[in-house]
Every structure is written in C-alpha cells, then in structure tokens.
Coordinates of C-alpha atoms in Angstrom, one line a residue:
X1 CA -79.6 -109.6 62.3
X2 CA -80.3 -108.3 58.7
X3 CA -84.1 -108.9 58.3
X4 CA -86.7 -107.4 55.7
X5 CA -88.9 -104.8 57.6
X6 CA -91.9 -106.1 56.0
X7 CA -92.1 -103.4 54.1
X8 CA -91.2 -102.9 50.5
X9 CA -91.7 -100.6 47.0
X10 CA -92.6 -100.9 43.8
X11 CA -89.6 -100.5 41.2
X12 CA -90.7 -101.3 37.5
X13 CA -93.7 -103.6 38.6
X14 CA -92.3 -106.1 40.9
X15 CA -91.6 -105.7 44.9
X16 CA -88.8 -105.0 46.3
X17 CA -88.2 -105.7 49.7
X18 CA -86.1 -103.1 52.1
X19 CA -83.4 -104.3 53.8
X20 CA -82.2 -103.3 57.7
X21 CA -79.2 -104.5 58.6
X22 CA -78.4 -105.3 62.2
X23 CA -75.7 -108.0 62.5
X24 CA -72.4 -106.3 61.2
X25 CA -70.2 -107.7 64.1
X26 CA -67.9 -110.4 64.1
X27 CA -69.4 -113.4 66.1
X28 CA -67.1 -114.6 68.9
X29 CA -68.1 -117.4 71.7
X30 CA -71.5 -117.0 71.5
X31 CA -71.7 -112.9 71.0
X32 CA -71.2 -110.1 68.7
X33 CA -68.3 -108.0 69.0
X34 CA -66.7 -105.5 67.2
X35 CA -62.6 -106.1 65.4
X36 CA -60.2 -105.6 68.0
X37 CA -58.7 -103.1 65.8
X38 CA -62.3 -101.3 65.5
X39 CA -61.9 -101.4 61.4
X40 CA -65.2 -102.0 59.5
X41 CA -65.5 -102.6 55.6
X42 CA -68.2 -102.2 53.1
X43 CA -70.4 -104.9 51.6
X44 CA -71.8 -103.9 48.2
X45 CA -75.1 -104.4 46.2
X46 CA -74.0 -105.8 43.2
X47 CA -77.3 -104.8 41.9
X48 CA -76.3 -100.8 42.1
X49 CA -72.9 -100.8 43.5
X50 CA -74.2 -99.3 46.6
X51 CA -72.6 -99.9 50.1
X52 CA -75.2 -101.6 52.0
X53 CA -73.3 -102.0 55.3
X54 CA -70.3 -101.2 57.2
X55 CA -68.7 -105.0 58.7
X56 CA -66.6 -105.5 61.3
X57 CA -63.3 -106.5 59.6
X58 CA -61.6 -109.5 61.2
X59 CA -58.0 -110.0 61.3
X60 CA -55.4 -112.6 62.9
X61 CA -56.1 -110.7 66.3
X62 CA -59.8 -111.9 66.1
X63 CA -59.5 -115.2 64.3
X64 CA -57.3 -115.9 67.6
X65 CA -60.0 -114.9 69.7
X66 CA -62.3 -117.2 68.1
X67 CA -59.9 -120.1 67.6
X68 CA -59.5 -120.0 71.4
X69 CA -63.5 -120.0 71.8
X70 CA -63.7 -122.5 69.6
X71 CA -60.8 -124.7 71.5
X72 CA -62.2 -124.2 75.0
X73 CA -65.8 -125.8 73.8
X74 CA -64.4 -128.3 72.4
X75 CA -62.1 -129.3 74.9
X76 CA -63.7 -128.6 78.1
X77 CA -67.5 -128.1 76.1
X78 CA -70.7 -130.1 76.2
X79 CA -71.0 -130.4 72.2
X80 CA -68.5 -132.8 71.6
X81 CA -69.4 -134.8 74.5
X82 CA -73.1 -134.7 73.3
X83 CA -74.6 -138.2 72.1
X84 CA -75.8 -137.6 68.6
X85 CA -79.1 -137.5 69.1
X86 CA -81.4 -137.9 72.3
X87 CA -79.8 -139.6 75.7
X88 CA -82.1 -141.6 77.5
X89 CA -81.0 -141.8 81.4
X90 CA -82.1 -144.0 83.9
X91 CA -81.9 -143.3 87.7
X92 CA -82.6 -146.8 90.0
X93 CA -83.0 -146.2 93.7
X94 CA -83.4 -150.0 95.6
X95 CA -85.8 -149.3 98.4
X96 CA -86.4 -152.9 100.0
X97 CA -86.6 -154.4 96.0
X98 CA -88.9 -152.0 94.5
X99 CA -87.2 -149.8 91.9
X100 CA -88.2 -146.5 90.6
X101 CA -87.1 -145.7 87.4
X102 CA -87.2 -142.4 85.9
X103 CA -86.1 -141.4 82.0
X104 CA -84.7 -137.8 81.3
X105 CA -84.1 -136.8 77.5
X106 CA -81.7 -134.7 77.1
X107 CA -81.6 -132.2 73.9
X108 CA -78.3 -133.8 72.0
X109 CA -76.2 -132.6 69.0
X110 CA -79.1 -133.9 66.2
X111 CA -81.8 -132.6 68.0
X112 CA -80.3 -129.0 68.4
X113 CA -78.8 -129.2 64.6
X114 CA -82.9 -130.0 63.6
X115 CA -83.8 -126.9 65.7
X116 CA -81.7 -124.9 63.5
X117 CA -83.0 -126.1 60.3
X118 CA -86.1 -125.4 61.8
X119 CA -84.9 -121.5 62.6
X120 CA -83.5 -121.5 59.0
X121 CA -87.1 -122.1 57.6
X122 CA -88.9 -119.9 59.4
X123 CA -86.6 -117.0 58.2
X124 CA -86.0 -118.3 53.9
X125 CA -87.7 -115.3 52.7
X126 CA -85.2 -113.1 55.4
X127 CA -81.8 -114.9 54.0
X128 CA -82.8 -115.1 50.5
X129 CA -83.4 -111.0 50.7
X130 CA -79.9 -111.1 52.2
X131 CA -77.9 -113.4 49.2
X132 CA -79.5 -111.4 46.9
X133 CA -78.6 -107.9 47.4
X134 CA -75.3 -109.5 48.9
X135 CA -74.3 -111.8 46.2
X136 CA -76.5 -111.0 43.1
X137 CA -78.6 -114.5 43.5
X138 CA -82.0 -114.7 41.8
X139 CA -84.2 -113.8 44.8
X140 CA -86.9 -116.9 43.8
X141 CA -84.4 -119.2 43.7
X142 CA -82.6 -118.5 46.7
X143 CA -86.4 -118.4 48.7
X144 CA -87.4 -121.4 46.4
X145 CA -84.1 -123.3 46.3
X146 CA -80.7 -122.3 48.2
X147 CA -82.1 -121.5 51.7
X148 CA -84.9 -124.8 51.7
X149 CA -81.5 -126.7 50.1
X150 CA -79.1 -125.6 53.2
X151 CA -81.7 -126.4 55.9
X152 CA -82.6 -129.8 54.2
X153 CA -78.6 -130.2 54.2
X154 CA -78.1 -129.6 57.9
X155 CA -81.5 -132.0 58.6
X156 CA -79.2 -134.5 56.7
X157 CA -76.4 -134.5 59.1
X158 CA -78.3 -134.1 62.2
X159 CA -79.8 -137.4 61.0
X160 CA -75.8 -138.7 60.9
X161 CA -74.8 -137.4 64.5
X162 CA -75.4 -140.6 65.9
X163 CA -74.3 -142.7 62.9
X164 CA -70.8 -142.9 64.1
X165 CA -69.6 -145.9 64.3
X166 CA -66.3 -147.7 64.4
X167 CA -65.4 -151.4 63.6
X168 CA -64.4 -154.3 65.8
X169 CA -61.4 -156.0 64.6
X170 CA -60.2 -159.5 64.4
X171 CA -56.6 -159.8 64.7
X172 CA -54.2 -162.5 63.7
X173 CA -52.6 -163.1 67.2
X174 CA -54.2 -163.4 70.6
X175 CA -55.5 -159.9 70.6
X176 CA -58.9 -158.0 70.4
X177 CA -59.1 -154.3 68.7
X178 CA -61.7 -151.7 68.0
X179 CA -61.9 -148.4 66.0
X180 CA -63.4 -145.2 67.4
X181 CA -64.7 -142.4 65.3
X182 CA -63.6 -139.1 67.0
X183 CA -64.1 -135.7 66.3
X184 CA -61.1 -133.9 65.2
X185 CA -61.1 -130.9 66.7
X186 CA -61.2 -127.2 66.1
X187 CA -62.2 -126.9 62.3
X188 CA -61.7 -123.8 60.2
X189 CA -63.6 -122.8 57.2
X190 CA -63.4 -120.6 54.5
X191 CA -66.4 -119.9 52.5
X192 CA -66.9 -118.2 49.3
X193 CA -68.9 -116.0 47.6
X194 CA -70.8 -117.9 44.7
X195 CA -72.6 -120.0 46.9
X196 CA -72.9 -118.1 50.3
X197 CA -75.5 -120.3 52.3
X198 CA -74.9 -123.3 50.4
X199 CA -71.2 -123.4 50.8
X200 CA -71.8 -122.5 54.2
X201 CA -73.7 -125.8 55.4
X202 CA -71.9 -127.8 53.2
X203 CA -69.1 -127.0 55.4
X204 CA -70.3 -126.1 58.7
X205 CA -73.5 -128.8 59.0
X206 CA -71.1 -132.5 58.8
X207 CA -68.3 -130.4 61.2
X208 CA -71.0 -129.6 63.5
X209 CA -72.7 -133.3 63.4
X210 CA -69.3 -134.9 63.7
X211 CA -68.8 -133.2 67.2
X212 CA -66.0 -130.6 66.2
X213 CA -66.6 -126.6 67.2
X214 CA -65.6 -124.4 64.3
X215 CA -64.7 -120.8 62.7
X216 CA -66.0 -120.0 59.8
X217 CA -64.4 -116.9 57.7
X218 CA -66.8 -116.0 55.0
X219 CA -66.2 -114.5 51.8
X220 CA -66.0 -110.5 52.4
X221 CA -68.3 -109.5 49.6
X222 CA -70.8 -111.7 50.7
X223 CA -70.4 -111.6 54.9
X224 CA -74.3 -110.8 55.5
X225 CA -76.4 -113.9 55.5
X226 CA -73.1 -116.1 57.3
X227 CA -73.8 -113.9 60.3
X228 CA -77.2 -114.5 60.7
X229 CA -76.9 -118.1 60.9
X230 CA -74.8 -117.3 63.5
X231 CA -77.6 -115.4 65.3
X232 CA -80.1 -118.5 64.1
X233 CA -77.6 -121.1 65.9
X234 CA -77.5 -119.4 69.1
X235 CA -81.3 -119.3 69.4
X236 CA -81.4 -122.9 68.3
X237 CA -79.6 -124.0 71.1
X238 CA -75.9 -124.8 69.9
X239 CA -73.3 -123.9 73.0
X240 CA -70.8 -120.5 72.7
X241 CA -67.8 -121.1 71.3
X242 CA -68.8 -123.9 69.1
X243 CA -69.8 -121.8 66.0
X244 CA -67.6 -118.5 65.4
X245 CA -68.3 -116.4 62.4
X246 CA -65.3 -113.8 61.6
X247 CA -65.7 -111.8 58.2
X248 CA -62.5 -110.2 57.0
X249 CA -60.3 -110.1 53.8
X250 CA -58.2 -113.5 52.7
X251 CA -54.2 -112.3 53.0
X252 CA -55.1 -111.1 56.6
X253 CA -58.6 -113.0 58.1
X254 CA -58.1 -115.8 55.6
X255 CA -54.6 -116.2 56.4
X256 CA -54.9 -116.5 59.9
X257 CA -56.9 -119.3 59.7
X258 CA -54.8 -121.3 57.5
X259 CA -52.1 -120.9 59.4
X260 CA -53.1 -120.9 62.8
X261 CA -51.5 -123.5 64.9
X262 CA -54.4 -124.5 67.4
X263 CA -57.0 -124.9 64.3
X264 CA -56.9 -129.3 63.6
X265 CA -58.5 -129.2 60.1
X266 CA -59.1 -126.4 57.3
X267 CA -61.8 -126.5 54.5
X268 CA -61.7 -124.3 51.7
X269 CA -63.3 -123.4 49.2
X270 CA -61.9 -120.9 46.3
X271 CA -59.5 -120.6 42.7
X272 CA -56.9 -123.0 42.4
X273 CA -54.4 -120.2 43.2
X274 CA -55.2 -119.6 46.5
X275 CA -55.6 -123.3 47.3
X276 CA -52.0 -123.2 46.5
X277 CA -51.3 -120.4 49.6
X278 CA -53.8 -122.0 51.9
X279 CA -52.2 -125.4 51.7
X280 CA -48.8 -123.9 51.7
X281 CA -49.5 -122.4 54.9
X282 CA -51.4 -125.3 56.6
X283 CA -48.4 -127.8 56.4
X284 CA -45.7 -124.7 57.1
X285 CA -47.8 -124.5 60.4
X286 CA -49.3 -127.5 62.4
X287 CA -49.2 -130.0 59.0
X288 CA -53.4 -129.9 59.4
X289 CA -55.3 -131.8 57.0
X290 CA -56.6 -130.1 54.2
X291 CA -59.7 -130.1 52.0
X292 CA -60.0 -128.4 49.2
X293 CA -62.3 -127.4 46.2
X294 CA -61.1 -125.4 43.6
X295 CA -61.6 -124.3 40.3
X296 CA -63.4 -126.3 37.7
X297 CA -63.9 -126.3 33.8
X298 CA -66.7 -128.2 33.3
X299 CA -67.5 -129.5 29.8
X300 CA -71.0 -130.8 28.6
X301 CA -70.1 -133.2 25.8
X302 CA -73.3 -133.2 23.6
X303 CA -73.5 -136.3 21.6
X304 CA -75.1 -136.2 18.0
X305 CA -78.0 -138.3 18.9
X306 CA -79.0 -136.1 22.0
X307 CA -81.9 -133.6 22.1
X308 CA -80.8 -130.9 21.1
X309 CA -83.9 -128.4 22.8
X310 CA -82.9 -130.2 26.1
X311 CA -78.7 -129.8 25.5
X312 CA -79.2 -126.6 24.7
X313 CA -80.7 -126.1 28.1
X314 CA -78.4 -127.8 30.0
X315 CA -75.4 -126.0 28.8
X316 CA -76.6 -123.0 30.0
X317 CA -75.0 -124.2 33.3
X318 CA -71.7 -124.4 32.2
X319 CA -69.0 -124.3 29.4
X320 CA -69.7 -127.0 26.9
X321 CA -68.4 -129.4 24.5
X322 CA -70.1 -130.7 21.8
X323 CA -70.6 -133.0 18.7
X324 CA -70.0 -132.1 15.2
X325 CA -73.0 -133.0 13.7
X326 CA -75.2 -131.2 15.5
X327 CA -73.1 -128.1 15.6
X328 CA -74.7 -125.6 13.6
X329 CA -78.4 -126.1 15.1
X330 CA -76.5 -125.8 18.8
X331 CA -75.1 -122.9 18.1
X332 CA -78.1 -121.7 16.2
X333 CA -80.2 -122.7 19.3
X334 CA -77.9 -121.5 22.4
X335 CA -77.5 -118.1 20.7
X336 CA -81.4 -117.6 20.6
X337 CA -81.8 -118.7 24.2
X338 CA -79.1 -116.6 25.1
X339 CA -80.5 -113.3 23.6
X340 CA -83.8 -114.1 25.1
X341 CA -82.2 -114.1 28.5
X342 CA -83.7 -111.2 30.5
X343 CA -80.6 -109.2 32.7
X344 CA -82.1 -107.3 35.1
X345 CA -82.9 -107.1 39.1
X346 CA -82.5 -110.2 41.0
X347 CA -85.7 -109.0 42.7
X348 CA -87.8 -108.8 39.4
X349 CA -89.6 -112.7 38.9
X350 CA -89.1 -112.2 34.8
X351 CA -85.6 -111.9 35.0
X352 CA -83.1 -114.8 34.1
X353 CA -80.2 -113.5 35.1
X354 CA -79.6 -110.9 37.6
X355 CA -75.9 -109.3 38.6
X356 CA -74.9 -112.5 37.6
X357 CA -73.5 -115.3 35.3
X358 CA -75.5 -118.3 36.1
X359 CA -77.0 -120.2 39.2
X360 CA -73.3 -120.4 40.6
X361 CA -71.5 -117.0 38.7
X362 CA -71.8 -113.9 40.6
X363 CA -70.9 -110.2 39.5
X364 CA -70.4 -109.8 43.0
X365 CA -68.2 -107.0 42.8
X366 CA -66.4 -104.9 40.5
X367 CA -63.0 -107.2 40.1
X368 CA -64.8 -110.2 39.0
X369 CA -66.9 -107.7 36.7
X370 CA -63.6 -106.1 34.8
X371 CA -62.0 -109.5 35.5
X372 CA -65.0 -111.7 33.4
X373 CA -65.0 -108.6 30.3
X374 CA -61.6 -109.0 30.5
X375 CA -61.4 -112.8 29.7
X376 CA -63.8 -112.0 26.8
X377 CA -61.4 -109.6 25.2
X378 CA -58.8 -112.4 25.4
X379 CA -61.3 -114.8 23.6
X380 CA -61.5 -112.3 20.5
X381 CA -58.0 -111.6 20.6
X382 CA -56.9 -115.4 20.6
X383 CA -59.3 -115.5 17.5
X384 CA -62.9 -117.5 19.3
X385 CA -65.9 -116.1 17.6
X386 CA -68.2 -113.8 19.4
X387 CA -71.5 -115.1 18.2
X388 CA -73.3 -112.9 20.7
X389 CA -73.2 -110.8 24.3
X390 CA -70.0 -109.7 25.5
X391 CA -70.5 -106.3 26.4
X392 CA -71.6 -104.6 29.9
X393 CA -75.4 -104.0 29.8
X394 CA -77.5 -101.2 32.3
X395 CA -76.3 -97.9 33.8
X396 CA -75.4 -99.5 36.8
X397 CA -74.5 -102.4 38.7
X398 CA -72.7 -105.1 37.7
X399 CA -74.1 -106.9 34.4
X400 CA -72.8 -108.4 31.9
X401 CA -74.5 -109.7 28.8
X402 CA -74.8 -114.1 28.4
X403 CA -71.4 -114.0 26.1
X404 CA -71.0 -116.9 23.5
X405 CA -68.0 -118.0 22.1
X406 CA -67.3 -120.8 19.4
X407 CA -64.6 -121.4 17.1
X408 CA -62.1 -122.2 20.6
X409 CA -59.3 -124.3 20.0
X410 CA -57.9 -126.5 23.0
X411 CA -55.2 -124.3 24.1
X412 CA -57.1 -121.1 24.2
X413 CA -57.4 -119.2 27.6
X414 CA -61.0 -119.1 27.7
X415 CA -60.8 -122.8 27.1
X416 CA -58.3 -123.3 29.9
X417 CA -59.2 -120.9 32.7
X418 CA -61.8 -120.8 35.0
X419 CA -63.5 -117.3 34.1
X420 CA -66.4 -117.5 36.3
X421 CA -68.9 -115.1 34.2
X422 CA -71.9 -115.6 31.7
X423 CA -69.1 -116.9 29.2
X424 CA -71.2 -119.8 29.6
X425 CA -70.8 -121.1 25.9
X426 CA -67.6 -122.6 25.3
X427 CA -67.9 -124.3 21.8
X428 CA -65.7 -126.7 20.2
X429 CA -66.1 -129.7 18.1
X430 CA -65.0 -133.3 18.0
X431 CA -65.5 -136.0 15.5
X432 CA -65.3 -139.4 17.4
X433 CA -66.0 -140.5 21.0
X434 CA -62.5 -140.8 21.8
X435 CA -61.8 -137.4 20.8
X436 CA -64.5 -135.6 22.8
X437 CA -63.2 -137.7 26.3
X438 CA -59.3 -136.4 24.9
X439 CA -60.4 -132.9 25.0
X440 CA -62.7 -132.8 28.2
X441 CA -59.6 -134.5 29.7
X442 CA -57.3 -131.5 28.4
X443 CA -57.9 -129.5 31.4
X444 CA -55.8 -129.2 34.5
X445 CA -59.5 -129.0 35.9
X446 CA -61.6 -132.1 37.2
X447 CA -64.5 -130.6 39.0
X448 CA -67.3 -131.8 36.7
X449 CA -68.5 -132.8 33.4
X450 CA -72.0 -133.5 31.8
X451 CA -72.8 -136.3 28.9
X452 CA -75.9 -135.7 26.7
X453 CA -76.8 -138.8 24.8
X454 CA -79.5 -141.6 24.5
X455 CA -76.9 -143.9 24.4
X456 CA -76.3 -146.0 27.0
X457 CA -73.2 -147.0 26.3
X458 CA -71.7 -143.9 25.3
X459 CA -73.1 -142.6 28.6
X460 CA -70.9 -145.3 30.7
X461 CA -68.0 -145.5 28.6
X462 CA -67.7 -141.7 28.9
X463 CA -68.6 -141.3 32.5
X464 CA -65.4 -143.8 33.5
X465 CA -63.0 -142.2 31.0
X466 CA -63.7 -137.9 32.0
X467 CA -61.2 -137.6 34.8
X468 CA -63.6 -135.6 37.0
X469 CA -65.5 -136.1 40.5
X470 CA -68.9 -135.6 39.8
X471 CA -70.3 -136.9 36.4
X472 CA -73.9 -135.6 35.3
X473 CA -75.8 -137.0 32.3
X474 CA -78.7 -136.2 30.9
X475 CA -79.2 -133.5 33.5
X476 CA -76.7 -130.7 35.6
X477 CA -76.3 -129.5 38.8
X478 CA -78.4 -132.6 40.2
X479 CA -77.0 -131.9 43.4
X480 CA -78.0 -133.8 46.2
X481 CA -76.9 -134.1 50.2
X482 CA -76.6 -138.0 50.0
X483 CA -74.4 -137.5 46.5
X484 CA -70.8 -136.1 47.4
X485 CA -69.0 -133.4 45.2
X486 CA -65.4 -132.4 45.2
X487 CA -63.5 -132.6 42.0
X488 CA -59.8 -134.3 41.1
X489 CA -56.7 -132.9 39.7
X490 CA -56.3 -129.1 40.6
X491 CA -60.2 -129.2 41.2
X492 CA -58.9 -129.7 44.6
X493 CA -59.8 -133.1 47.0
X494 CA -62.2 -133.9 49.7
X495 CA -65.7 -134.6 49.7
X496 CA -68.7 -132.2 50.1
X497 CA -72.0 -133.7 50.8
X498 CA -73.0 -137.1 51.3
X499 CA -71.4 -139.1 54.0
X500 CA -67.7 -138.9 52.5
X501 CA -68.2 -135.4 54.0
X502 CA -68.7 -136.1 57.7
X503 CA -65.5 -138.5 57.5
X504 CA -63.6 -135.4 56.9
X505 CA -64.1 -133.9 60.2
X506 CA -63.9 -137.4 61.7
X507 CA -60.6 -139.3 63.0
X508 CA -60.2 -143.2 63.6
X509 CA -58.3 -144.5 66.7
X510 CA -58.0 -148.2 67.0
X511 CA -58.1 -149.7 70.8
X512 CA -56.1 -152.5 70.9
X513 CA -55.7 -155.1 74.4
X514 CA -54.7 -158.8 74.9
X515 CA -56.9 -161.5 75.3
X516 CA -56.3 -164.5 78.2
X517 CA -57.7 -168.0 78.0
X518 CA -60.1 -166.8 75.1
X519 CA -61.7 -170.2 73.7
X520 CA -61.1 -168.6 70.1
X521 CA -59.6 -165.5 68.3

C-alpha cells in the first residue's frame, strides 16, 4: 500500500503530505509478488525528478502468470458465475405439508463492486497523494474530483451487473430463439498515464460488472495508485485471480498482453502509434477484439456571437478554433489568463497548473517534457506566433510554461499532432460556418470537439457535421459515466463509459430449438 503517514510539512505555506510506499510488487492471483526476473524500476516525482520507489518490473514471464490466474477464475471461478447482484435462495423441506422456508443472500458481483467504491472513498485523500506525486495531478482535484469520479464510476456498473439481458426472438419458421449476454472472458488492459485512476475504472469497472476476470498493465510512470486498488479489491471481497495488476514497460509487459494467446479481449488506451502495434499484434495472435482510444486533436470552434469571458475559459482545456471576428479580443483574453496561470506544486491550493499541461496533460516524465518543448520549437520554426510561454519554468521538475500559439495554418505540425503539453492555444481563423466544420474536420483525429455559440442552430448543424465521438457545446470535459467517450477515425473505436462500455466485454449467443404443435409462431 502507498498511504500518507498522517504526517506532513510545511513547504512555502501549504502542506505537504509524506508519502510511504508499501505496494511496489506486481499483483498476481490475489497476492503480491515480486518479477520473476527480480528486476525493479523507478517511478518518478514529476514534481522534483526524484525516484520515489523502486517497482517490480513485469515482463511476458509474469503477464503469463497472471493471464493464467486470470483464466483459472474465470473458468473454474465463482465471479463469473455470480448473479449480478444479491441471490435470494430458498430451501423447502415437506414434513407432512408444512413447509419451512429459509432465504440466504448471498454477497454477488454488484454488491462486492459497491464494497469497493466504498474502500475507494474511505482512502480519496490516500490515492489522490498517490496521482499527484506520481503523475503531476492537482492534488484538490484528484481528492475533489478524479478519485470521488472513479468510485462513482464503479457504483455505476455495479448497478449494471444484473442488467444483462438478452432478447427473445421470433423467427420466421417453426422455431423459437433467444440471445444470451455472456462474459467474454479473460480481458487485458492497458492503462495510461494522463488519467491514472480514471482510465483505470473506466476500463476495469464495466469488465468487472460484465463477469470477465482481468489484467491490468498500468502505465510505468504512473504504477503507484493502480496497485492499491488492487490491495482495495481484495479487502472488498472480489476472488484471486479475477483482478491482476502487473506494472512493466510497453515493448516487453505491454507486449505480452497484446499478444498473448489465452487473453479474449484487449483495451487500450495510448498515441495512435502504438494502437497501430497493439492491434497488429492482437489479430497476428488469437484475432481478439480490440478497443481502442487514441490520440485526439480537439478543436473548440468559438463562434462570433459566443461569450467571449466564458470561450476563453473553455479553451483552456484544449487546442482551439475560433471565429474571426472576435479574434483579437480572444487572443487578447487567453494570453492574459494564460500569464496569470500559477506553475507550481500540485500540493500548493493557489496553483493552476502543476507538473502539468492541463486537467488531462502530464509532464510525467522527462520524454514527454523535451518531447512537449520540442513541438514548440517546431511551431516557431514552421512560422506560428509565440504570443506567450514556451519556455521551461523552476529549477527543477518538470514545468513548462501555458505556451500560446496563433497565426497556425492547417498543415502545420502543431496543428496536426497530438502534442500533449500546455500548448493548449491553438489559434486559427475562419470566416464562414462551413469553413470552421472544413478545418476541425482536417484532422486525422476524431476524439472530440467543443462549439461555443448562442445559436442554436449553428450548435446542431455543427455538432452533426465535426467527425468526432464526443461533441461538447457550451461547456468541455462534461464527462459523465451514463455519456460514452471514444473518438472516430485514428481517435481509435470502442466506447468508454455509459452502457456502450459494458457491451464491450459482453458476447451474444443466440439459442435456437424447434417448436411442435405450437398454436402460433
């Protein structure tokens, strides 16, 4: 377990909590173990650059181990066989015509997945410690928002587990037929590092509900708070084998799981060029389904008539298009906000932005660092115009100033790749309607998009037209576990969220059988 000790120190006037570290093993069928190979890595503190702990360092030796775990519980395991909520069972004994009855509840796949949640609350202030000095997240929001988010996400699902239903069919000839909703097996998952407990239960909570035993392989820069829900899902009741946690690097953990042949169905999330690999190697292997979400480059196209205070806003979430009339006071606007962004310690309540772009954009180590100041030397180069930021800022860690750009044609690199840094400011003008849905269509990306306009009609002709899966307007980031997100093109495909996510870890069989001296079909 990694746990605050309850202590903490003052650093600059705000607390800082100290952090112990005790779960730094790989979690296999219910316990901790060390790598087969005994290799360990480092996890960093974006914050300093500091090694915080030594983790075990799974590799396809382990993943094996866990895959087998994972295939023995759900084969020969209680979870899948589980109702999804509470069994009611009635024992008769006839003893001259009196009948005793006697109901026993049994503690079912819902009821454990809620004991979880539960778990996951009473430790928020624990995990959000960890995703901070493991992935650079704004401590308040991880205690206020991410941890509260992934247990209300897993409550969702627990409340699915026994909303599983098939169909009954009528057939043309003298037949009857039904569909079953099955479990599909061993599920693999790779997680990764933006978004480490979020992305976590959006994966893990509708494979769990569904009936399906799983490994996850967690991002390695960010392996801390992935193994304490393991620890928390043990204590909550859920069987060995059914949830396996084994941290390791991508070309050798990562890898493995993609290719293994006993794992039925593989969720990843990650760029757009290692969806390419992981798919590659699912259908080279077993021909697994896939589900994947990739990269995005989501444009906010702000229309003239839109409030510009609130736009402004808004687009600090993401790259942004906008309209030409309002331009100037946009620029004006996002450059002052920008500058009065406070970089500093995730830990310290004043500051806006931590080791980190935005809400989703970790500095988590030093290769997305170089690799975001790099993409702002292109920008110049191609001929954008820095209007502010783009340099490192403090003596250590990993910050990097809130970077604006405008003047960006179409065909820029900026424009086009995903950079995943505070190059949150992407601007570019159009003149008509038509030419602002052409150029958020110009992506190879379709994860998202975001309309700011009082129109109404603008709002729903643009919303059908922006090839994307989730379209916000008038607000961004309105994520929700009833609302599915997953994006088109080389966004990737497959649903997070909602119940479009629990059908991914679900299969349909249909029943078929003759029907005899029926009086109708």
């Amino acid at each position: 377990m990694a746990a605050a000790n309850g202590s903490s120190e003052k650093h600059e006037g705000f607390e800082v909590p100290k952090v112990e570290v005790k779960f730094t093993k790989l979690f296999i069928n219910g316990h901790f173990v060390d790598a087969l190979s005994g290799k360990t890595f480092e996890t960093r503190d974006p914050r300093t650059g500091e090694v915080i702990a030594r983790i075990a360092e799974g590799d396809k030796a382990d993943i094996d181990l866990a895959v087998k775990a994972a295939r023995e519980a759900f084969d020969n395991g209680p979870w899948p066989r589980m109702t999804g909520y509470i069994r009611p069972t009635i024992y008769c004994i006839h003893i001259e015509f009196i009948f005793v009855s006697r109901q026993r509840v049994e503690q079912e796949r819902g009821r454990i997945l809620h004991r979880f949640a539960d778990l996951i609350d009473q430790h928020i202030e624990e995990l959000a410690i960890l995703d901070t000095v493991d992935a650079g997240k704004l401590f308040m929001v991880g205690k206020l928002r991410d941890i509260p988010g992934a247990a209300h996400l897993l409550r969702y699902y627990a409340g699915a587990a026994d909303k599983i239903h098939g169909a009954t069919l009528k057939m043309s000839q003298r037949m009857q037929a039904y569909t079953l909703k099955e479990p599909v097996g061993v599920v693999g998952h790779i997680v990764p590092w933006n978004y480490p407990s979020t992305m976590y239960f959006f994966k893990v909570s509708p494979a769990l509900a569904a009936g399906c035993t799983v490994v996850v392989k967690p991002a390695e820069q960010t392996p801390l708070s992935a193994l304490f829900y393991a620890h928390l899902a043990k204590a909550a009741g859920v069987p060995d084998g059914v949830l396996n946690v084994v941290p390791g690097f991508g070309p050798t953990a990562g890898a493995a799981v993609a290719s293994h042949m006993d794992i039925d169905k593989l969720s990843f999330t990650g760029s757009t060029e290692v969806g390419r690999l992981v798919m590659e190697a699912a259908a080279k292997s077993n021909l697994k389904p896939v589900s994947l979400e990739l990269g995005g480059k989501s444009p906010v196209i702000v229309f003239d008539d839109a409030d510009v205070d609130m736009a402004v806003n808004l687009v600090n979430f993401a790259t942004y298009t906008n309209k030409e009339g309002i331009y100037d006071a946009f620029v004006k606007k996002a450059a002052e906000l920008a500058k009065k962004s406070v970089v500093g310690d995730p830990f310290n309540p004043r500051v806006n932005q931590g080791p980190q772009a935005r809400t989703s954009q970790c500095h988590v180590d030093k290769d997305q660092y170089e690799k975001v100041l790099k993409y702002i030397d292109i920008g110049q180069r191609e001929g954008a115009t820095l209007v502010t930021g783009g340099k490192p800022c403090g003596d250590k860690g990993y910050y990097i100033e809130p970077t604006i750009f405008t003047d960006v044609k179409d065909d820029m690199t900026i424009a086009q790749d995903e950079i995943f840094g505070p190059v949150m400011s992407l601007i570019i003008k159009f003149k008509t309607v038509e030419e602002a849905i052409q150029k958020a269509n110009n992506t190879r990306y379709g994860l998202a998009a975001g309309i700011v306009t009082k129109n109404i009609d603008i709002a729903n002709m643009v919303s059908r037209s922006i090839r994307a899966g989730v379209i916000w307007i008038n607000c961004y980031f309105a994520f929700d576990p009833d609302a599915p997100f997953g994006g088109y093109k080389m966004s990737g495909f497959g649903k997070d969220m909602g119940m479009d996510a629990l059908e991914k870890y679900l299969q349909t069989k249909t029943v078929a059988t003759p029907l005899y001296n029926t009086p109708w079909l």
